[in-house]
Amino acid sequence: MGKPQRRFGKEFEAEAVWLVETSGRTQREIAEDLGVGLSTLRRWIDKRRDREMEAPKRTPNGLTCVSC
């Protein structure tokens, strides 16, 4: 039998991705420290990247930029 599947909340995922982006540490180090698989961490990073690409660009006053 394999390990039982663990569930991580959105906040935990966001914190993990933030660590990758800001800490200067490797993805492997962060995954090991957090107790998650490297492939799981990479999936969270990809998911965030995909969301950022889909989100409409906003101007400083909060309006959607149509020419960005």
Short mmCIF file of C-alpha atoms in Angstrom, two decimals:
data_model
loop_
_atom_site.label_atom_id
_atom_site.label_comp_id
_atom_site.label_asym_id
_atom_site.label_seq_id
_atom_site.Cartn_x
_atom_site.Cartn_y
_atom_site.Cartn_z
CA MET A 1 0.00 0.00 0.00
CA GLY A 2 1.11 3.54 -0.74
CA LYS A 3 1.11 6.53 1.50
CA PRO A 4 -2.26 8.13 2.21
CA GLN A 5 -2.82 11.24 0.11
CA ARG A 6 -2.30 14.44 2.07
CA ARG A 7 -4.28 17.59 1.41
CA PHE A 8 -2.77 21.05 1.58
CA GLY A 9 -4.77 24.26 1.80
CA LYS A 10 -4.55 27.12 -0.67
CA GLU A 11 -2.72 29.26 1.88
CA PHE A 12 -0.05 26.59 2.36
CA GLU A 13 0.37 26.29 -1.42
CA ALA A 14 0.69 30.06 -1.80
CA GLU A 15 3.28 30.24 0.98
CA ALA A 16 5.31 27.45 -0.63
CA VAL A 17 5.33 29.20 -4.01
CA TRP A 18 6.22 32.49 -2.33
CA LEU A 19 9.22 30.78 -0.68
CA VAL A 20 10.40 29.52 -4.06
CA GLU A 21 10.11 33.00 -5.56
CA THR A 22 11.74 34.94 -2.72
CA SER A 23 14.04 32.76 -0.63
CA GLY A 24 16.84 32.03 -3.09
CA ARG A 25 16.67 28.36 -2.08
CA THR A 26 16.13 25.51 -4.50
CA GLN A 27 12.74 23.98 -5.13
CA ARG A 28 14.07 20.68 -3.81
CA GLU A 29 15.19 22.25 -0.51
CA ILE A 30 11.85 23.94 0.00
CA ALA A 31 9.88 20.80 -0.86
CA GLU A 32 11.93 18.76 1.61
CA ASP A 33 11.58 21.38 4.36
CA LEU A 34 7.81 21.54 3.88
CA GLY A 35 7.40 17.79 3.60
CA VAL A 36 5.86 17.85 0.13
CA GLY A 37 6.96 16.10 -3.02
CA LEU A 38 9.03 18.05 -5.51
CA SER A 39 6.49 17.29 -8.25
CA THR A 40 3.70 18.66 -6.03
CA LEU A 41 5.59 21.90 -5.43
CA ARG A 42 6.29 22.25 -9.15
CA ARG A 43 2.61 21.70 -9.94
CA TRP A 44 1.69 24.53 -7.54
CA ILE A 45 4.27 26.81 -9.20
CA ASP A 46 2.89 25.98 -12.66
CA LYS A 47 -0.68 26.55 -11.48
CA ARG A 48 0.21 29.99 -10.14
CA ARG A 49 2.08 30.89 -13.33
CA ASP A 50 -0.94 29.83 -15.42
CA ARG A 51 -3.29 31.95 -13.28
CA GLU A 52 -1.04 34.99 -13.61
CA MET A 53 -0.95 34.64 -17.39
CA GLU A 54 -4.75 34.43 -17.57
CA ALA A 55 -5.41 37.38 -15.27
CA PRO A 56 -6.15 40.66 -17.05
CA LYS A 57 -3.53 43.37 -16.63
CA ARG A 58 -4.57 46.24 -14.37
CA THR A 59 -3.49 49.86 -14.36
CA PRO A 60 -2.49 51.55 -11.07
CA ASN A 61 -6.03 52.93 -10.68
CA GLY A 62 -7.49 49.41 -10.91
CA LEU A 63 -8.85 49.58 -14.45
CA THR A 64 -8.27 46.80 -16.94
CA CYS A 65 -5.61 47.73 -19.48
CA VAL A 66 -6.73 46.88 -23.02
CA SER A 67 -3.45 47.85 -24.72
CA CYS A 68 -1.02 46.08 -22.34
#
